[in-house]
PDB file of C-alpha atoms and ligand atoms in Angstrom:
ATOM      1  CA  MET A 547     -28.639  27.006  21.189  1.00 52.00           C
ATOM      2  CA  SER A 548     -28.618  28.654  17.753  1.00 57.00           C
ATOM      3  CA  GLU A 549     -27.439  26.629  14.770  1.00 56.00           C
ATOM      4  CA  SER A 550     -24.254  28.684  14.386  1.00 53.00           C
ATOM      5  CA  SER A 551     -23.264  28.280  18.039  1.00 57.00           C
ATOM      6  CA  TRP A 552     -24.000  24.517  17.862  1.00 56.00           C
ATOM      7  CA  TRP A 553     -21.460  24.105  15.025  1.00 54.00           C
ATOM      8  CA  SER A 554     -19.065  26.386  16.828  1.00 56.00           C
ATOM      9  CA  ALA A 555     -19.243  24.196  19.926  1.00 56.00           C
ATOM     10  CA  PHE A 556     -18.673  21.042  17.904  1.00 55.00           C
ATOM     11  CA  TRP A 557     -15.557  22.370  16.164  1.00 56.00           C
ATOM     12  CA  LEU A 558     -14.110  24.230  19.125  1.00 54.00           C
ATOM     13  CA  GLY A 559     -11.745  21.445  20.164  1.00 64.00           C
ATOM     14  CA  ASN A 560      -8.278  21.037  18.634  1.00 69.00           C
ATOM     15  CA  PRO A 561      -8.331  17.586  16.975  1.00 65.00           C
ATOM     16  CA  PHE A 562      -4.634  17.116  17.709  1.00 68.00           C
ATOM     17  CA  GLN A 563      -5.395  17.385  21.420  1.00 71.00           C
ATOM     18  CA  PHE A 564      -8.282  14.907  21.372  1.00 66.00           C
ATOM     19  CA  SER A 565      -6.140  12.077  22.673  1.00 65.00           C
ATOM     20  CA  SER A 566      -4.624  13.987  25.606  1.00 72.00           C
ATOM     21  CA  ALA A 567      -8.091  15.322  26.462  1.00 74.00           C
ATOM     22  CA  GLY A 568      -9.471  11.788  26.597  1.00 70.00           C
ATOM     23  CA  GLU A 569     -11.582  12.320  23.455  1.00 69.00           C
ATOM     24  CA  ASN A 570     -11.825  10.009  20.475  1.00 68.00           C
ATOM     25  CA  LEU A 571     -13.738  10.351  17.174  1.00 68.00           C
ATOM     26  CA  SER A 572     -14.027   6.644  16.474  1.00 71.00           C
ATOM     27  CA  SER A 573     -15.121   5.441  19.903  1.00 72.00           C
ATOM     28  CA  TYR A 574     -11.717   3.885  20.516  1.00 75.00           C
ATOM     29  CA  GLU A 575     -11.992   1.513  17.574  1.00 80.00           C
ATOM     30  CA  HIS A 576      -8.542  -0.057  17.304  1.00 86.00           C
ATOM     31  CA  ASN A 577      -6.318  -0.218  14.229  1.00 88.00           C
ATOM     32  CA  GLY A 578      -5.615  -3.701  12.962  1.00 91.00           C
ATOM     33  CA  VAL A 579      -3.158  -5.699  10.842  1.00 92.00           C
ATOM     34  CA  HIS A 580      -4.156  -8.992   9.250  1.00 94.00           C
ATOM     35  CA  LEU A 581      -1.694 -11.377   7.602  1.00 92.00           C
ATOM     36  CA  ASN A 582      -2.829 -13.323   4.537  1.00 89.00           C
ATOM     37  CA  ASP A 583      -1.812 -16.934   5.223  1.00 90.00           C
ATOM     38  CA  GLY A 584      -2.080 -17.760   1.497  1.00 82.00           C
ATOM     39  CA  ASP A 585      -4.754 -20.347   2.176  1.00 88.00           C
ATOM     40  CA  GLY A 586      -7.860 -18.188   2.275  1.00 90.00           C
ATOM     41  CA  GLU A 587      -7.537 -17.052   5.879  1.00 96.00           C
ATOM     42  CA  PHE A 588      -6.231 -13.921   7.578  1.00 97.00           C
ATOM     43  CA  ILE A 589      -4.349 -13.966  10.874  1.00 96.00           C
ATOM     44  CA  ASP A 590      -4.916 -11.064  13.265  1.00 96.00           C
ATOM     45  CA  MET A 591      -1.440  -9.667  14.013  1.00 93.00           C
ATOM     46  CA  SER A 592      -2.570  -6.352  15.452  1.00 93.00           C
ATOM     47  CA  PHE A 593      -1.046  -6.894  18.892  1.00 92.00           C
ATOM     48  CA  LEU A 594       2.173  -8.535  17.644  1.00 91.00           C
ATOM     49  CA  THR A 595       2.920  -5.714  15.228  1.00 88.00           C
ATOM     50  CA  GLY A 596       2.162  -2.963  17.715  1.00 87.00           C
ATOM     51  CA  ALA A 597      -0.515  -1.538  15.431  1.00 88.00           C
ATOM     52  CA  ASP A 598      -3.241  -2.178  17.996  1.00 89.00           C
ATOM     53  CA  SER A 599      -3.815   1.502  18.743  1.00 82.00           C
ATOM     54  CA  PRO A 600      -7.058   3.411  19.467  1.00 78.00           C
ATOM     55  CA  GLY A 601      -5.627   6.605  17.967  1.00 78.00           C
ATOM     56  CA  ASP A 602      -8.306   7.445  15.365  1.00 79.00           C
ATOM     57  CA  GLY A 603      -6.419   6.163  12.327  1.00 84.00           C
ATOM     58  CA  ARG A 604      -7.121   8.147   9.168  1.00 84.00           C
ATOM     59  CA  SER A 605      -4.601   6.999   6.554  1.00 89.00           C
ATOM     60  CA  VAL A 606      -2.085   4.236   5.964  1.00 91.00           C
ATOM     61  CA  VAL A 607       0.541   4.373   3.238  1.00 93.00           C
ATOM     62  CA  SER A 608       2.637   1.461   2.028  1.00 92.00           C
ATOM     63  CA  CYS A 609       6.150   2.536   1.004  1.00 92.00           C
ATOM     64  CA  ASP A 610       9.612   0.940   1.127  1.00 94.00           C
ATOM     65  CA  ILE A 611      11.523   3.673   2.936  1.00 94.00           C
ATOM     66  CA  THR A 612      14.458   1.399   3.899  1.00 94.00           C
ATOM     67  CA  GLY A 613      15.161   0.309   0.301  1.00 91.00           C
ATOM     68  CA  ASP A 614      15.222  -3.447   0.921  1.00 92.00           C
ATOM     69  CA  GLY A 615      12.248  -4.334  -1.300  1.00 91.00           C
ATOM     70  CA  MET A 616       9.905  -4.821   1.645  1.00 93.00           C
ATOM     71  CA  PRO A 617       7.348  -2.030   2.150  1.00 94.00           C
ATOM     72  CA  GLU A 618       6.897  -0.264   5.468  1.00 95.00           C
ATOM     73  CA  LEU A 619       3.567   1.073   6.691  1.00 93.00           C
ATOM     74  CA  LEU A 620       3.145   4.756   7.542  1.00 93.00           C
ATOM     75  CA  VAL A 621       0.103   5.587   9.651  1.00 91.00           C
ATOM     76  CA  ARG A 622      -1.421   8.948  10.449  1.00 88.00           C
ATOM     77  CA  GLN A 623      -3.946   9.279  13.262  1.00 84.00           C
ATOM     78  CA  VAL A 624      -6.047  12.196  14.432  1.00 76.00           C
ATOM     79  CA  GLY A 625      -5.378  11.462  18.075  1.00 66.00           C
ATOM     80  CA  GLY A 626      -2.159   9.477  17.744  1.00 62.00           C
ATOM     81  CA  GLY A 627       0.475  12.207  17.717  1.00 71.00           C
ATOM     82  CA  SER A 628       3.148  12.276  15.043  1.00 79.00           C
ATOM     83  CA  LEU A 629       3.478  10.052  11.981  1.00 87.00           C
ATOM     84  CA  ILE A 630       3.942   6.378  12.924  1.00 90.00           C
ATOM     85  CA  VAL A 631       6.301   4.220  10.847  1.00 92.00           C
ATOM     86  CA  TYR A 632       6.067   0.438  11.124  1.00 92.00           C
ATOM     87  CA  GLU A 633       9.315  -1.000   9.798  1.00 94.00           C
ATOM     88  CA  ASN A 634       8.924  -4.235   7.862  1.00 93.00           C
ATOM     89  CA  ARG A 635      10.890  -6.850   9.841  1.00 91.00           C
ATOM     90  CA  PHE A 636       9.462  -9.959   8.227  1.00 90.00           C
ATOM     91  CA  PRO A 637      12.102 -12.535   7.198  1.00 92.00           C
ATOM     92  CA  LYS A 638      13.942 -11.496   4.056  1.00 93.00           C
ATOM     93  CA  ALA A 639      12.250 -12.764   0.907  1.00 94.00           C
ATOM     94  CA  ASN A 640      12.384 -12.236  -2.847  1.00 96.00           C
ATOM     95  CA  TRP A 641      10.438  -9.402  -4.400  1.00 96.00           C
ATOM     96  CA  LEU A 642       9.666  -7.440  -7.545  1.00 96.00           C
ATOM     97  CA  ARG A 643       8.733  -3.772  -7.793  1.00 97.00           C
ATOM     98  CA  VAL A 644       7.045  -2.535 -10.946  1.00 97.00           C
ATOM     99  CA  SER A 645       6.550   0.978 -12.292  1.00 97.00           C
ATOM    100  CA  LEU A 646       4.309   1.424 -15.297  1.00 98.00           C
ATOM    101  CA  ARG A 647       4.766   4.003 -18.050  1.00 98.00           C
ATOM    102  CA  GLY A 648       1.695   4.522 -20.165  1.00 98.00           C
ATOM    103  CA  THR A 649       1.682   5.951 -23.666  1.00 97.00           C
ATOM    104  CA  LYS A 650      -1.937   5.392 -24.649  1.00 97.00           C
ATOM    105  CA  SER A 651      -3.001   5.041 -21.000  1.00 97.00           C
ATOM    106  CA  ASN A 652      -2.169   7.648 -18.361  1.00 97.00           C
ATOM    107  CA  ARG A 653       1.554   8.189 -17.766  1.00 97.00           C
ATOM    108  CA  GLN A 654       1.782   6.210 -14.493  1.00 97.00           C
ATOM    109  CA  GLY A 655      -0.497   3.401 -15.623  1.00 97.00           C
ATOM    110  CA  ILE A 656      -2.901   4.059 -12.762  1.00 97.00           C
ATOM    111  CA  GLY A 657      -5.868   1.725 -12.980  1.00 97.00           C
ATOM    112  CA  SER A 658      -3.825  -1.107 -14.502  1.00 98.00           C
ATOM    113  CA  LYS A 659      -4.325  -4.652 -13.269  1.00 98.00           C
ATOM    114  CA  VAL A 660      -1.301  -6.887 -12.754  1.00 98.00           C
ATOM    115  CA  VAL A 661      -1.357 -10.682 -12.412  1.00 98.00           C
ATOM    116  CA  CYS A 662       1.875 -12.475 -11.522  1.00 97.00           C
ATOM    117  CA  GLU A 663       2.273 -16.252 -11.838  1.00 96.00           C
ATOM    118  CA  VAL A 664       5.136 -17.453  -9.684  1.00 94.00           C
ATOM    119  CA  GLU A 665       5.883 -21.069  -8.748  1.00 91.00           C
ATOM    120  CA  GLY A 666       2.270 -22.177  -8.398  1.00 88.00           C
ATOM    121  CA  ARG A 667       0.993 -18.950  -6.896  1.00 90.00           C
ATOM    122  CA  THR A 668      -1.068 -16.205  -8.482  1.00 94.00           C
ATOM    123  CA  ILE A 669      -0.550 -12.690  -7.129  1.00 94.00           C
ATOM    124  CA  ARG A 670      -3.051 -10.028  -8.188  1.00 95.00           C
ATOM    125  CA  ARG A 671      -2.525  -6.316  -7.826  1.00 96.00           C
ATOM    126  CA  GLU A 672      -4.226  -3.172  -9.019  1.00 96.00           C
ATOM    127  CA  LEU A 673      -2.241   0.028  -9.414  1.00 97.00           C
ATOM    128  CA  TYR A 674      -4.414   2.494  -7.594  1.00 93.00           C
ATOM    129  CA  PRO A 675      -2.340   4.463  -5.068  1.00 91.00           C
ATOM    130  CA  ALA A 676      -4.938   7.040  -3.996  1.00 88.00           C
ATOM    131  CA  THR A 677      -6.960   4.972  -1.546  1.00 82.00           C
ATOM    132  CA  ASN A 678      -6.272   6.947   1.623  1.00 82.00           C
ATOM    133  CA  PHE A 679      -7.607  10.048   3.313  1.00 85.00           C
ATOM    134  CA  GLN A 680      -5.460  13.027   2.222  1.00 85.00           C
ATOM    135  CA  SER A 681      -2.514  10.789   1.318  1.00 88.00           C
ATOM    136  CA  GLN A 682      -1.438   8.222  -1.242  1.00 91.00           C
ATOM    137  CA  SER A 683       1.103   5.471  -1.703  1.00 92.00           C
ATOM    138  CA  PRO A 684       3.769   5.596  -4.448  1.00 94.00           C
ATOM    139  CA  ALA A 685       2.452   4.616  -7.898  1.00 96.00           C
ATOM    140  CA  LEU A 686       4.148   1.217  -7.747  1.00 96.00           C
ATOM    141  CA  VAL A 687       3.155  -2.436  -7.792  1.00 96.00           C
ATOM    142  CA  GLU A 688       4.892  -4.346  -4.992  1.00 96.00           C
ATOM    143  CA  LEU A 689       5.088  -8.123  -5.335  1.00 95.00           C
ATOM    144  CA  GLY A 690       6.310 -10.380  -2.528  1.00 93.00           C
ATOM    145  CA  LEU A 691       7.708 -13.555  -4.103  1.00 94.00           C
ATOM    146  CA  GLY A 692       8.691 -15.550  -1.005  1.00 92.00           C
ATOM    147  CA  ASP A 693      11.305 -18.193  -1.873  1.00 93.00           C
ATOM    148  CA  ALA A 694      10.462 -18.181  -5.596  1.00 93.00           C
ATOM    149  CA  LYS A 695      13.423 -17.448  -7.847  1.00 92.00           C
ATOM    150  CA  LYS A 696      11.585 -17.187 -11.146  1.00 92.00           C
ATOM    151  CA  ILE A 697       8.488 -15.403 -12.399  1.00 94.00           C
ATOM    152  CA  GLU A 698       6.568 -17.485 -14.917  1.00 95.00           C
ATOM    153  CA  THR A 699       4.475 -14.654 -16.318  1.00 97.00           C
ATOM    154  CA  LEU A 700       3.500 -11.098 -15.501  1.00 97.00           C
ATOM    155  CA  LYS A 701       0.284  -9.968 -17.177  1.00 98.00           C
ATOM    156  CA  ILE A 702      -0.681  -6.303 -17.304  1.00 98.00           C
ATOM    157  CA  SER A 703      -4.111  -5.041 -18.303  1.00 98.00           C
ATOM    158  CA  TRP A 704      -3.756  -1.326 -19.084  1.00 98.00           C
ATOM    159  CA  PRO A 705      -6.650   1.162 -18.849  1.00 98.00           C
ATOM    160  CA  SER A 706      -6.384   1.570 -22.664  1.00 98.00           C
ATOM    161  CA  GLY A 707      -7.380  -2.081 -23.075  1.00 98.00           C
ATOM    162  CA  ILE A 708      -3.886  -3.208 -24.077  1.00 98.00           C
ATOM    163  CA  GLU A 709      -2.918  -6.585 -22.608  1.00 98.00           C
ATOM    164  CA  LEU A 710       0.740  -7.387 -22.040  1.00 97.00           C
ATOM    165  CA  GLU A 711       2.311 -10.679 -21.025  1.00 97.00           C
ATOM    166  CA  LEU A 712       5.969 -10.735 -20.002  1.00 96.00           C
ATOM    167  CA  ASP A 713       8.221 -13.521 -18.785  1.00 91.00           C
ATOM    168  CA  ASP A 714      11.829 -14.043 -17.784  1.00 86.00           C
ATOM    169  CA  LEU A 715      11.817 -10.897 -15.654  1.00 92.00           C
ATOM    170  CA  PRO A 716      14.595 -10.223 -13.137  1.00 92.00           C
ATOM    171  CA  ILE A 717      13.638 -10.576  -9.472  1.00 94.00           C
ATOM    172  CA  ASN A 718      14.746  -8.497  -6.494  1.00 95.00           C
ATOM    173  CA  SER A 719      14.613  -5.512  -8.829  1.00 95.00           C
ATOM    174  CA  HIS A 720      12.602  -2.438  -9.581  1.00 96.00           C
ATOM    175  CA  ILE A 721      11.591  -2.580 -13.226  1.00 96.00           C
ATOM    176  CA  GLU A 722       9.807  -0.004 -15.344  1.00 97.00           C
ATOM    177  CA  ILE A 723       7.499  -1.418 -17.996  1.00 97.00           C
ATOM    178  CA  GLU A 724       6.221   0.657 -20.890  1.00 98.00           C
ATOM    179  CA  GLU A 725       2.863   0.084 -22.491  1.00 97.00           C
ATOM    180  CA  SER A 726       4.727  -1.192 -25.580  1.00 96.00           C
ATOM    181  CA  GLY A 727       6.170  -4.057 -23.500  1.00 93.00           C
ATOM    182  CA  ALA A 728       9.722  -2.659 -23.306  1.00 94.00           C
ATOM    183  CA  PHE A 729      11.185  -2.713 -19.818  1.00 93.00           C
ATOM    184  CA  ARG A 730      14.289  -1.600 -17.980  1.00 95.00           C
ATOM    185  CA  ILE A 731      15.736  -1.962 -14.499  1.00 94.00           C
ATOM    186  CA  VAL A 732      15.432   1.188 -12.392  1.00 93.00           C
ATOM    187  CA  ASN A 733      18.252   2.136 -10.053  1.00 80.00           C
ATOM    188  CA  ASP A 734      16.483   3.458  -6.969  1.00 73.00           C
TER     189      ASP A 734
HETATM  190 CA1  LIG B2232      11.643  -1.815   3.729  1.00 83.61          CA
END
């Protein structure tokens, strides 16, 4: 077989029909969901959440499409048909959503590191939404606060090198923080 016909044979199949044709690019490696128990361990919840699919997952996006402060997961698979949305049905808890507005750093604050101290817990996030194949999450920092009703401090390390430390922030809100330290509540 010539080189050109070999490539032609490989790409002949329609990737969106792989599943119905019994084909699979990842050898039926299943998608998984693991829950951080907050004590250094992760619990495999793949079956319970329904994510345990062999559909050649390619991207997963975290985004609160129901507007309750708790992000859903949107999954796209080569052999898994249409877009899959996993609604977040965990028990209702407190939360904080943060948008960043850079002036010296880039406008969306991408690359910033955020450390939240809340009632004995430290939550670390990095604003880097483009971690998926041909997709990205919103440029937001989502913080799950559990039962906590007060944030002790929120530290932001901007790409410019500026370090901010804020306290007395409202919870169950979407706030926009500028690189100067000014912030406002966003009405989603
Ligand atoms: Ca939600």
